[in-house]
Coordinates of C-alpha atoms in Angstrom, one line a residue:
M1 CA 14.8 -4.4 21.8
D2 CA 13.6 -0.9 22.3
V3 CA 15.1 1.4 19.7
G4 CA 14.4 4.4 22.0
D5 CA 17.0 3.2 24.6
A6 CA 20.0 3.5 22.3
P7 CA 20.8 4.7 18.8
V8 CA 20.6 2.0 16.1
T9 CA 23.9 0.9 14.7
R10 CA 23.6 0.6 10.9
A11 CA 25.9 0.6 7.9
F12 CA 25.9 3.2 5.1
K13 CA 27.1 1.8 1.8
F14 CA 28.6 3.9 -0.9
R15 CA 30.3 3.3 -4.2
F16 CA 33.8 4.7 -4.7
Y17 CA 36.4 4.9 -7.5
P18 CA 39.9 4.2 -6.4
T19 CA 43.1 5.3 -8.2
D20 CA 45.4 2.7 -9.7
S21 CA 47.6 2.8 -6.6
Q22 CA 44.7 2.6 -4.2
A23 CA 43.2 -0.4 -6.2
A24 CA 46.6 -2.2 -6.1
E25 CA 46.9 -1.6 -2.4
L26 CA 43.3 -2.9 -1.7
L27 CA 43.7 -5.9 -3.9
R28 CA 47.0 -6.7 -2.1
T29 CA 45.1 -6.3 1.2
F30 CA 42.3 -8.6 0.1
G31 CA 44.8 -11.3 -0.8
C32 CA 46.6 -11.0 2.6
V33 CA 43.3 -11.2 4.5
R34 CA 42.3 -14.3 2.6
K35 CA 45.7 -15.9 3.2
V36 CA 45.7 -15.2 7.0
Y37 CA 42.1 -16.5 7.3
N38 CA 43.0 -19.8 5.6
L39 CA 46.2 -20.2 7.6
A40 CA 44.4 -19.7 10.9
L41 CA 41.5 -21.9 9.8
A42 CA 43.9 -24.7 9.0
V43 CA 45.5 -24.4 12.4
R44 CA 42.3 -24.3 14.3
T45 CA 40.7 -27.2 12.2
E46 CA 43.7 -29.4 12.8
A47 CA 43.7 -28.7 16.5
W48 CA 39.9 -29.5 16.7
V49 CA 39.9 -32.6 14.5
Q50 CA 43.1 -34.3 15.8
R51 CA 43.1 -33.2 19.5
Q52 CA 39.7 -31.8 20.2
E53 CA 41.5 -28.6 21.2
R54 CA 40.1 -25.1 20.8
V55 CA 42.5 -22.5 19.6
N56 CA 41.3 -18.9 20.4
Y57 CA 41.8 -15.5 18.8
Y58 CA 44.8 -14.6 21.0
D59 CA 46.6 -17.8 19.9
T60 CA 46.1 -17.0 16.2
S61 CA 47.1 -13.4 16.8
A62 CA 50.4 -14.6 18.2
M63 CA 50.8 -16.9 15.2
L64 CA 50.2 -14.0 12.9
T65 CA 53.2 -12.1 14.4
A66 CA 55.3 -15.2 13.9
W67 CA 54.2 -15.7 10.3
K68 CA 55.2 -12.1 9.4
K69 CA 58.8 -12.9 10.5
T70 CA 59.1 -15.8 8.1
E71 CA 60.6 -15.3 4.7
E72 CA 57.7 -17.0 3.0
L73 CA 55.0 -14.8 4.6
A74 CA 57.0 -11.6 4.9
F75 CA 54.6 -9.9 2.4
L76 CA 52.0 -9.7 5.1
T77 CA 53.9 -6.7 6.6
E78 CA 53.3 -4.7 3.4
V79 CA 49.6 -4.1 4.2
S80 CA 47.9 -2.7 7.3
S81 CA 47.8 -5.1 10.2
V82 CA 44.2 -4.1 11.2
P83 CA 42.3 -6.0 8.5
L84 CA 44.4 -9.1 9.2
Q85 CA 43.5 -8.9 12.9
Q86 CA 39.9 -8.3 12.0
T87 CA 39.7 -11.4 9.9
L88 CA 41.1 -13.5 12.8
R89 CA 38.3 -12.0 15.0
H90 CA 35.7 -13.0 12.3
L91 CA 37.1 -16.5 12.2
H92 CA 36.8 -16.7 16.0
V93 CA 33.2 -15.7 15.9
A94 CA 32.6 -18.3 13.1
F95 CA 34.1 -21.0 15.4
A96 CA 32.0 -19.8 18.3
N97 CA 28.9 -20.3 16.3
F98 CA 30.1 -23.7 15.2
Y99 CA 30.8 -24.8 18.7
S100 CA 27.4 -23.7 19.8
E101 CA 25.8 -25.5 16.8
R102 CA 24.4 -22.3 15.3
A103 CA 26.4 -22.7 12.1
R104 CA 28.4 -25.1 10.0
H105 CA 32.2 -25.5 10.3
P106 CA 34.0 -22.5 8.7
R107 CA 35.2 -23.1 5.2
F108 CA 38.3 -22.0 3.4
K109 CA 38.2 -18.9 1.2
S110 CA 38.6 -19.3 -2.5
R111 CA 40.6 -16.8 -4.6
K112 CA 38.0 -16.8 -7.3
K113 CA 34.7 -17.3 -5.5
S114 CA 35.1 -15.7 -2.1
R115 CA 34.0 -12.2 -1.4
R116 CA 36.8 -9.6 -1.6
S117 CA 36.6 -7.4 1.5
A118 CA 38.7 -5.9 4.3
E119 CA 37.6 -4.3 7.5
Y120 CA 39.3 -1.3 9.1
T121 CA 38.8 -0.1 12.7
T122 CA 39.2 3.5 13.9
S123 CA 43.0 3.1 14.3
A124 CA 43.4 2.3 10.6
F125 CA 41.4 5.1 8.9
R126 CA 40.8 8.8 9.2
Y127 CA 37.4 10.4 8.6
D128 CA 37.1 14.1 8.4
D129 CA 34.2 16.1 6.9
G130 CA 33.3 13.5 4.3
R131 CA 36.9 12.6 3.5
L132 CA 37.9 9.0 4.2
T133 CA 41.6 8.0 4.1
L134 CA 42.6 4.4 4.8
A135 CA 45.9 3.2 6.3
K136 CA 48.8 2.9 3.9
M137 CA 47.2 5.4 1.6
R138 CA 48.1 9.1 1.0
D139 CA 44.9 10.3 -0.6
P140 CA 41.3 9.9 0.5
L141 CA 38.9 7.6 -1.4
N142 CA 36.8 9.2 -4.2
I143 CA 33.5 8.3 -2.7
V144 CA 30.1 9.1 -4.3
W145 CA 28.1 10.4 -1.4
S146 CA 24.6 9.5 -2.4
R147 CA 23.3 10.6 1.0
R148 CA 24.7 12.3 4.1
L149 CA 25.8 10.6 7.2
P150 CA 24.0 11.7 10.4
D151 CA 25.3 15.0 11.7
G152 CA 28.0 14.6 14.3
V153 CA 28.5 10.9 13.7
S154 CA 31.8 9.2 12.8
P155 CA 32.1 5.6 11.6
S156 CA 33.4 3.0 14.1
T157 CA 34.4 0.5 11.3
V158 CA 34.9 0.8 7.6
T159 CA 34.6 -2.2 5.3
V160 CA 36.0 -2.0 1.7
S161 CA 34.8 -4.5 -0.8
Q162 CA 34.8 -5.3 -4.5
D163 CA 32.0 -7.3 -6.1
S164 CA 32.2 -9.8 -8.9
A165 CA 31.3 -7.0 -11.4
G166 CA 34.4 -5.1 -10.5
R167 CA 32.6 -2.4 -8.6
W168 CA 34.1 -0.9 -5.4
F169 CA 32.1 -0.2 -2.3
V170 CA 32.8 1.2 1.1
S171 CA 30.5 0.5 4.1
L172 CA 30.6 2.8 7.1
R173 CA 29.2 1.4 10.3
C174 CA 28.0 4.0 12.7
Q175 CA 25.2 4.8 15.1
D176 CA 22.2 6.5 13.6
P177 CA 20.3 8.7 16.0
T178 CA 17.7 9.6 13.3
V179 CA 16.1 6.1 13.6
T180 CA 13.5 6.3 16.3
T181 CA 10.5 4.3 17.4
L182 CA 7.4 5.3 15.3
P183 CA 4.1 6.2 17.1
P184 CA 2.1 3.0 17.8
T185 CA -0.9 2.4 15.7
T186 CA -3.8 -0.1 15.8
S187 CA -3.4 -1.3 12.2
A188 CA -2.4 -4.9 11.4
I189 CA -1.8 -6.6 8.1
G190 CA -1.5 -10.2 6.9
I191 CA 1.0 -10.8 4.1
D192 CA 1.0 -13.7 1.6
V193 CA 4.0 -14.0 -0.6
G194 CA 3.7 -15.4 -4.1
L195 CA 4.9 -15.5 -7.6
D196 CA 2.0 -14.2 -9.7
H197 CA 2.1 -11.2 -7.3
L198 CA 5.0 -10.6 -5.0
L199 CA 2.8 -9.8 -2.0
V200 CA -0.9 -9.9 -1.4
L201 CA -2.2 -8.1 1.6
S202 CA -5.2 -9.0 3.7
A203 CA -6.6 -5.6 2.9
G204 CA -6.9 -6.7 -0.7
E205 CA -3.9 -4.9 -2.2
K206 CA -1.7 -6.8 -4.6
I207 CA 2.0 -5.8 -5.1
T208 CA 3.4 -6.6 -8.5
N209 CA 6.2 -9.1 -8.9
L210 CA 8.7 -7.3 -11.2
R211 CA 10.3 -10.6 -12.4
L212 CA 13.6 -8.8 -12.8
E213 CA 15.6 -11.9 -13.7
R214 CA 13.1 -12.8 -16.4
R215 CA 13.3 -9.4 -18.0
D216 CA 17.1 -9.7 -18.4
R217 CA 17.1 -13.5 -19.2
K218 CA 17.9 -13.1 -22.9
R219 CA 20.8 -10.7 -22.2
L220 CA 22.1 -13.0 -19.5
A221 CA 21.9 -16.1 -21.7
R222 CA 23.8 -14.3 -24.5
A223 CA 26.5 -13.2 -22.0
Q224 CA 26.8 -16.7 -20.5
K225 CA 27.1 -18.2 -24.0
A226 CA 29.9 -15.8 -24.8
L227 CA 31.6 -16.7 -21.6
A228 CA 31.3 -20.4 -22.3
R229 CA 33.0 -20.0 -25.7
R230 CA 36.1 -18.4 -24.1
A231 CA 39.0 -20.6 -23.3
C232 CA 39.4 -21.5 -19.7
G233 CA 42.0 -19.6 -17.7
N234 CA 42.6 -16.0 -16.8
G235 CA 42.8 -14.6 -20.3
A236 CA 41.8 -11.0 -20.9
N237 CA 38.8 -11.9 -23.1
R238 CA 37.5 -14.5 -20.5
I239 CA 37.8 -11.9 -17.7
K240 CA 35.8 -9.4 -19.8
A241 CA 33.1 -12.0 -20.6
R242 CA 32.9 -13.0 -16.9
R243 CA 32.6 -9.3 -15.9
K244 CA 29.8 -8.8 -18.3
V245 CA 27.8 -11.7 -16.8
A246 CA 28.5 -10.4 -13.3
R247 CA 27.3 -6.9 -14.3
I248 CA 23.9 -8.3 -15.5
H249 CA 23.5 -10.2 -12.3
A250 CA 24.4 -7.1 -10.2
R251 CA 21.9 -5.0 -12.1
I252 CA 19.2 -7.5 -11.3
A253 CA 20.1 -7.8 -7.7
D254 CA 20.3 -4.0 -7.2
R255 CA 16.9 -3.4 -8.7
R256 CA 15.4 -6.2 -6.6
R257 CA 16.9 -4.8 -3.4
D258 CA 15.7 -1.3 -4.2
H259 CA 12.2 -2.6 -4.8
L260 CA 12.1 -4.6 -1.6
H261 CA 13.4 -1.7 0.5
K262 CA 10.6 0.5 -0.7
I263 CA 8.0 -2.1 0.0
T264 CA 9.2 -3.1 3.4
T265 CA 9.7 0.5 4.6
R266 CA 6.1 1.4 3.6
L267 CA 4.6 -1.6 5.3
V268 CA 6.5 -1.1 8.5
R269 CA 5.6 2.6 8.6
E270 CA 1.9 2.0 8.0
N271 CA 1.3 -1.0 10.2
Q272 CA 1.9 -1.9 13.9
T273 CA 1.6 -5.7 13.4
L274 CA 2.7 -7.6 10.3
V275 CA 1.9 -11.3 10.0
I276 CA 3.7 -13.5 7.5
E277 CA 4.1 -17.2 6.8
D278 CA 7.2 -19.0 8.2
L279 CA 8.2 -20.4 4.8
A280 CA 11.2 -22.7 4.3
V281 CA 12.6 -21.0 1.3
R282 CA 15.8 -23.0 1.3
N283 CA 13.7 -26.2 0.9
M284 CA 11.4 -24.7 -1.7
V285 CA 14.1 -23.8 -4.1
K286 CA 14.9 -27.5 -4.4
N287 CA 11.9 -27.7 -6.6
R288 CA 13.4 -27.3 -10.0
R289 CA 10.3 -26.0 -11.7
L290 CA 9.9 -23.1 -9.2
A291 CA 13.5 -22.5 -8.0
R292 CA 14.3 -19.8 -10.5
A293 CA 11.1 -17.9 -9.9
I294 CA 11.3 -18.1 -6.1
S295 CA 14.9 -16.9 -6.2
D296 CA 13.9 -14.0 -8.5
A297 CA 11.1 -13.0 -6.1
G298 CA 13.5 -12.6 -3.1
W299 CA 11.2 -14.0 -0.4
A300 CA 14.0 -14.5 2.1
Q301 CA 15.4 -11.1 1.5
F302 CA 12.0 -9.6 2.0
R303 CA 11.5 -11.2 5.4
E304 CA 15.0 -10.2 6.5
M305 CA 14.3 -6.6 5.7
L306 CA 10.9 -6.6 7.3
E307 CA 12.2 -8.0 10.5
Y308 CA 15.1 -5.7 11.1
K309 CA 13.1 -2.6 10.1
A310 CA 10.4 -3.7 12.5
V311 CA 13.0 -3.8 15.3
W312 CA 14.2 -0.3 14.3
Y313 CA 10.8 1.3 14.4
G314 CA 9.1 -0.6 17.2
R315 CA 6.8 -2.8 15.1
D316 CA 5.8 -6.5 15.5
V317 CA 6.5 -9.2 13.0
I318 CA 4.6 -12.4 13.7
T319 CA 5.1 -15.7 11.8
V320 CA 2.4 -18.3 11.1
N321 CA 3.4 -22.0 11.0
R322 CA 4.5 -23.0 7.6
W323 CA 2.1 -26.0 7.5
F324 CA -0.9 -23.8 7.9
H325 CA -3.1 -24.3 4.8
S326 CA -3.8 -20.6 4.2
S327 CA -5.0 -21.1 0.6
K328 CA -7.4 -24.0 1.2
L329 CA -9.3 -22.4 4.1
C330 CA -12.4 -20.3 3.5
S331 CA -11.8 -17.0 5.4
A332 CA -15.6 -16.6 5.8
C333 CA -16.7 -20.0 7.3
G334 CA -13.4 -21.8 8.0
V335 CA -14.1 -24.9 5.8
R336 CA -11.0 -26.4 4.3
R337 CA -10.8 -27.9 0.8
E338 CA -9.0 -31.1 0.4
T339 CA -7.1 -30.2 -2.8
M340 CA -6.4 -27.0 -4.6
P341 CA -4.0 -27.1 -7.6
L342 CA -1.8 -24.0 -8.2
S343 CA -3.8 -23.3 -11.4
T344 CA -6.9 -22.5 -9.3
R345 CA -6.8 -18.7 -8.8
R346 CA -10.4 -18.2 -7.9
W347 CA -12.8 -20.5 -6.2
T348 CA -16.2 -20.6 -4.5
C349 CA -16.8 -22.1 -1.1
T350 CA -19.8 -24.2 -0.1
C351 CA -21.0 -21.3 1.9
G352 CA -21.4 -19.3 -1.3
V353 CA -18.5 -16.9 -0.9
E354 CA -16.2 -16.4 -3.9
H355 CA -12.5 -16.1 -3.1
D356 CA -9.5 -14.7 -4.8
R357 CA -6.9 -17.4 -3.8
D358 CA -4.2 -15.0 -2.8
I359 CA -6.3 -12.4 -0.9
N360 CA -8.1 -15.3 0.9
A361 CA -4.7 -16.7 2.0
A362 CA -3.6 -13.3 3.3
R363 CA -6.8 -13.0 5.3
N364 CA -6.3 -16.4 6.8
I365 CA -2.8 -15.6 7.8
M366 CA -4.1 -12.5 9.5
A367 CA -6.8 -14.5 11.2
A368 CA -4.2 -17.0 12.5
E369 CA -2.5 -14.2 14.4
L370 CA -5.8 -13.1 15.9
A371 CA -6.6 -16.6 17.0
A372 CA -3.2 -17.1 18.6
S373 CA -3.5 -13.8 20.4
A374 CA -6.9 -14.7 21.8
C375 CA -5.9 -18.1 23.1
G376 CA -2.6 -16.9 24.6
A377 CA -1.5 -20.3 25.9
D378 CA -0.8 -21.7 22.4
V379 CA 1.6 -18.9 21.5
R380 CA 5.3 -19.6 21.3
P381 CA 8.1 -17.1 21.1
Q382 CA 9.6 -16.2 17.8
R383 CA 13.3 -15.2 17.8
N384 CA 14.4 -11.8 16.5
T385 CA 11.0 -10.2 16.7
P386 CA 9.9 -7.5 19.2
S387 CA 6.6 -9.1 19.9
G388 CA 8.0 -12.5 20.8
R389 CA 4.9 -14.3 19.4
L390 CA 4.4 -17.1 16.9
A391 CA 0.9 -17.7 15.7
E392 CA 0.7 -21.5 15.1
K393 CA -2.3 -23.3 13.7
Q394 CA -2.9 -27.0 14.6
E395 CA -2.8 -28.4 11.1
S396 CA -1.6 -31.8 9.9
P397 CA 1.7 -31.3 8.2
L398 CA 2.1 -32.1 4.6
P399 CA 4.3 -35.1 3.7
S400 CA 8.0 -34.2 3.3
G401 CA 8.8 -32.4 0.0
R402 CA 5.2 -31.6 -0.8
G403 CA 4.9 -28.2 0.9
E404 CA 2.5 -25.9 -1.0
V405 CA 3.7 -22.7 -2.7
N406 CA 1.1 -19.9 -3.1
P407 CA 2.1 -18.2 -6.3

């Protein structure tokens, strides 16, 4: 994708503070959206399981019209019809991904656990000079504009949501002409993720792992104990205790996201090529001893940010095969050690070179990309990267469940 061909479409997320009437209207909309989604999912699932029949969006849209005319579901007419139509479109996309084997079968939305959100298109909101008014509302939302939208740009869709901590957010999706391809450079960097340090670069720089969840672990434990002591149900005290736990989790997630945004933006701006390991984070968190620390580090979120920002700014993200033994190879002579426990942070190769475990791994990751680029024929395409390259080392894979983590 060449960012210079067309403006990048991105979402600008802001917090807002609704009035009591606006909050009631939005909560009612969230409930109707969830109800319509579950009804349509039940119909489509029954048609697929029993008759191998595919029900499309237009069929469910006609069903929605019929549902509104029934006495049992007449309350669906009290909210804007646009979010209800949008949730049917989202369900259609989910089934399209399922039929093409790109995703699992869609699941029903739970009242307690599912995300509360509603999407409005241009016909259901009015945006004028920083004032956003949704359908069925008289007054605009009280949005905290932490940054300005690009000049002359109006949102194409608006998504309103409420998180588990009770905070309200509005996401404005629009084209951003300010995002342009950066001038090409010759710099390249190898990146090794870890737990002792969040990132170690082949240039020798180590980026601190803030361990944000560990910092708030005592506060979180006290809040969770207080929640466990509350009687089950929807009592006021239990709701307060649940909100307190959610606020601590939200604080941790916000700080982690901010930290990763700053790191990934700097790396993308400074380097043309960024080489990382293709780690199976979902499998790694099955290790109970490391799961909490890996989740706190946010490796998957880091890679996601790095990849979409590289597409925005015309950079290349290349992944090295996950079975590549980056820590055990000597970056000077190429000799591989048979074993290296996680407690070994520095080691000396038979060639006499002393290595820092993490810096050596980052340099080997960088060397893997250079080797793949030189051979050419052994390079396979990597999805969702501008370069379309995958640096793969011919190493014997480790036995299942024994993949090495480089903390």
